[in-house]
CSV table of C-alpha atoms in Angstrom, one decimal:
chain,number,residue,atom,x,y,z
A,1,MET,CA,52.8,22.6,-76.4
A,2,ASN,CA,49.6,21.2,-77.6
A,3,ASP,CA,49.1,17.6,-76.4
A,4,ALA,CA,45.9,16.4,-78.0
A,5,ARG,CA,44.2,13.5,-76.2
A,6,GLN,CA,41.3,11.4,-77.1
A,7,LEU,CA,38.6,10.8,-74.5
A,8,VAL,CA,36.7,7.6,-75.0
A,9,ASP,CA,33.3,7.1,-73.4
A,10,PRO,CA,33.0,3.4,-72.6
A,11,THR,CA,29.2,3.7,-72.4
A,12,ALA,CA,28.9,4.8,-76.0
A,13,GLU,CA,25.9,6.8,-74.9
A,14,LEU,CA,24.9,9.5,-77.3
A,15,ALA,CA,21.9,10.6,-75.2
A,16,GLU,CA,21.1,9.6,-71.7
A,17,ALA,CA,18.0,7.5,-71.2
A,18,GLN,CA,15.2,9.6,-69.5
A,19,ARG,CA,13.3,8.0,-66.7
A,20,GLU,CA,10.1,9.5,-65.3
A,21,ARG,CA,8.9,9.6,-61.7
A,22,VAL,CA,6.0,7.5,-60.7
A,23,ALA,CA,2.6,9.2,-60.8
A,24,ARG,CA,2.0,11.3,-57.8
A,25,PRO,CA,-1.0,10.5,-55.6
A,26,ASP,CA,-3.5,13.1,-54.5
A,27,SER,CA,-2.4,12.9,-50.9
A,28,ILE,CA,-0.2,10.9,-48.5
A,29,GLU,CA,-3.2,9.7,-46.4
A,30,GLY,CA,-3.4,6.0,-46.4
A,31,LEU,CA,0.0,5.5,-48.1
A,32,THR,CA,3.2,4.0,-46.9
A,33,VAL,CA,6.0,6.5,-47.0
A,34,GLY,CA,9.6,5.3,-46.8
A,35,LEU,CA,12.1,7.6,-45.1
A,36,LEU,CA,15.6,6.7,-46.2
A,37,ASP,CA,18.3,8.1,-43.9
A,38,ILE,CA,21.5,8.6,-45.8
A,39,SER,CA,23.4,8.5,-42.4
A,40,LYS,CA,24.8,12.0,-42.4
A,41,PRO,CA,24.8,13.7,-39.0
A,42,ARG,CA,21.5,15.3,-37.8
A,43,GLY,CA,19.5,13.8,-40.6
A,44,ASN,CA,17.8,11.4,-38.2
A,45,VAL,CA,16.4,14.4,-36.2
A,46,PHE,CA,15.0,15.8,-39.4
A,47,LEU,CA,13.5,12.5,-40.4
A,48,ASP,CA,12.0,11.9,-36.9
A,49,ARG,CA,10.1,15.2,-37.4
A,50,LEU,CA,9.0,14.3,-40.9
A,51,GLU,CA,7.8,10.9,-39.6
A,52,ALA,CA,5.7,12.6,-36.9
A,53,LYS,CA,4.1,14.9,-39.4
A,54,LEU,CA,3.5,12.3,-42.0
A,55,THR,CA,1.9,10.0,-39.4
A,56,ALA,CA,-0.3,12.8,-38.2
A,57,ASP,CA,-1.4,13.3,-41.8
A,58,GLY,CA,-2.5,9.7,-42.2
A,59,ALA,CA,0.6,8.0,-43.7
A,60,THR,CA,2.3,4.9,-42.5
A,61,VAL,CA,6.0,5.5,-42.2
A,62,GLU,CA,8.7,2.9,-42.7
A,63,ARG,CA,12.3,3.9,-41.8
A,64,TYR,CA,15.4,2.7,-43.6
A,65,GLN,CA,19.1,3.7,-43.2
A,66,LYS,CA,22.1,3.4,-45.5
A,67,PRO,CA,25.1,1.9,-43.8
A,68,THR,CA,27.1,4.9,-45.0
A,69,PHE,CA,26.5,8.1,-46.9
A,70,THR,CA,29.6,7.5,-49.0
A,71,ARG,CA,27.9,4.7,-51.1
A,72,VAL,CA,24.6,4.2,-52.8
A,73,ALA,CA,22.0,2.3,-50.8
A,74,PRO,CA,22.5,-1.4,-50.8
A,75,GLU,CA,20.2,-3.4,-53.2
A,76,ASP,CA,18.4,-5.0,-50.3
A,77,ILE,CA,17.3,-1.6,-48.9
A,78,LYS,CA,16.2,-0.5,-52.4
A,79,ARG,CA,14.3,-3.7,-52.9
A,80,ARG,CA,12.5,-3.4,-49.6
A,81,ILE,CA,11.6,0.2,-50.2
A,82,SER,CA,10.2,-0.6,-53.6
A,83,GLU,CA,8.2,-3.5,-52.2
A,84,GLN,CA,6.9,-1.8,-49.0
A,85,CYS,CA,6.4,1.8,-49.9
A,86,ASN,CA,4.3,4.0,-52.2
A,87,LEU,CA,6.6,6.9,-51.8
A,88,VAL,CA,10.1,7.5,-50.5
A,89,ILE,CA,11.8,10.5,-49.0
A,90,GLU,CA,15.6,10.4,-48.8
A,91,ALA,CA,17.4,12.8,-46.5
A,92,LEU,CA,19.5,14.7,-45.6
A,93,ALA,CA,22.5,15.6,-47.8
A,94,ASP,CA,24.6,18.5,-46.8
B,1,MET,CA,16.2,16.3,-49.4
B,2,ALA,CA,19.5,18.2,-49.3
B,3,SER,CA,20.9,21.4,-48.1
B,4,THR,CA,21.2,24.3,-50.5
B,5,GLU,CA,24.8,23.5,-51.1
B,6,PHE,CA,23.7,20.6,-53.2
B,7,ILE,CA,21.5,22.5,-55.7
B,8,GLU,CA,23.9,22.7,-58.5
B,9,ALA,CA,25.3,19.2,-58.0
B,10,ALA,CA,21.7,17.8,-57.9
B,11,GLU,CA,20.9,19.4,-61.2
B,12,ALA,CA,24.1,18.1,-62.8
B,13,GLN,CA,23.5,14.6,-61.6
B,14,ALA,CA,19.9,14.7,-62.7
B,15,ARG,CA,21.0,15.6,-66.2
B,16,ALA,CA,23.7,13.0,-66.2
B,17,LEU,CA,21.5,10.2,-65.0
B,18,GLY,CA,18.4,11.1,-67.0
B,19,PHE,CA,16.2,11.3,-63.9
B,20,ASN,CA,15.0,14.4,-62.1
B,21,PRO,CA,14.0,13.5,-58.6
B,22,ALA,CA,11.6,15.7,-56.7
B,23,SER,CA,14.0,17.8,-54.7
B,24,VAL,CA,13.5,20.0,-51.7
B,25,PHE,CA,16.4,22.0,-50.4
B,26,VAL,CA,16.8,23.3,-46.9
B,27,PRO,CA,19.2,26.0,-45.7
B,28,HIS,CA,22.8,25.0,-45.2
B,29,PRO,CA,24.6,24.1,-42.9
B,30,ILE,CA,23.1,21.1,-41.2
B,31,GLN,CA,25.7,19.3,-39.0
B,32,ASP,CA,26.1,21.9,-36.3
B,33,ARG,CA,22.4,22.6,-35.9
B,34,THR,CA,20.5,21.9,-32.6
B,35,ASP,CA,17.6,19.5,-32.4
B,36,GLU,CA,15.3,22.5,-32.3
B,37,GLU,CA,16.7,24.0,-35.5
B,38,MET,CA,16.5,20.6,-37.3
B,39,VAL,CA,12.8,20.3,-36.2
B,40,ALA,CA,12.2,23.8,-37.5
B,41,LEU,CA,13.9,22.9,-40.8
B,42,ALA,CA,11.6,19.9,-41.2
B,43,ASP,CA,8.5,21.9,-40.2
B,44,ASN,CA,9.4,24.6,-42.8
B,45,ALA,CA,10.0,22.1,-45.6
B,46,TYR,CA,7.1,19.8,-44.9
B,47,ALA,CA,4.6,21.6,-47.2
B,48,ASP,CA,7.0,21.7,-50.0
B,49,ILE,CA,7.8,18.0,-49.5
B,50,CYS,CA,4.2,17.1,-49.7
B,51,ALA,CA,3.7,19.2,-52.8
B,52,MET,CA,6.6,17.4,-54.4
B,53,VAL,CA,5.3,13.9,-53.7
B,54,THR,CA,1.6,14.5,-54.1
B,55,HIS,CA,-0.7,16.7,-56.1
B,56,ALA,CA,-1.1,19.0,-53.1
B,57,LYS,CA,-0.1,22.6,-53.9
B,58,SER,CA,2.9,24.1,-52.1
B,59,PRO,CA,2.0,27.2,-50.1
B,60,ALA,CA,2.9,30.5,-51.8
């Protein structure tokens, strides 16, 4: 039996809007790099190491953490990152 | 940053959202790794991360 169904897209989006990344700097030296921990296990160990290496290479590191990996980052965290950081590295999904 | 299990999902999400983040993938799995293994993953990925966020070239 052929049961035809109509799928309606409520966004009415014919083509997704494309967003570009910000321009990349020449190096991280002198920049503030945000490290956003998505709160999956072991990610903090990975980010601790990145923080050490980034700091050794001349960056200032700010750390942030999502309350849970099951949801997007809260607006407050996103706002603080955008205000405080030149770059952000988000980790670690598995 | 994600493990290799996320490669396809990341590509699909990038297309759907119209934004392609600079992605670096590390070997899966993650959650049962020791601290030493996690440090090694970070060390091995560091150059690629820097290449993604700056104009620095990733090592061959």
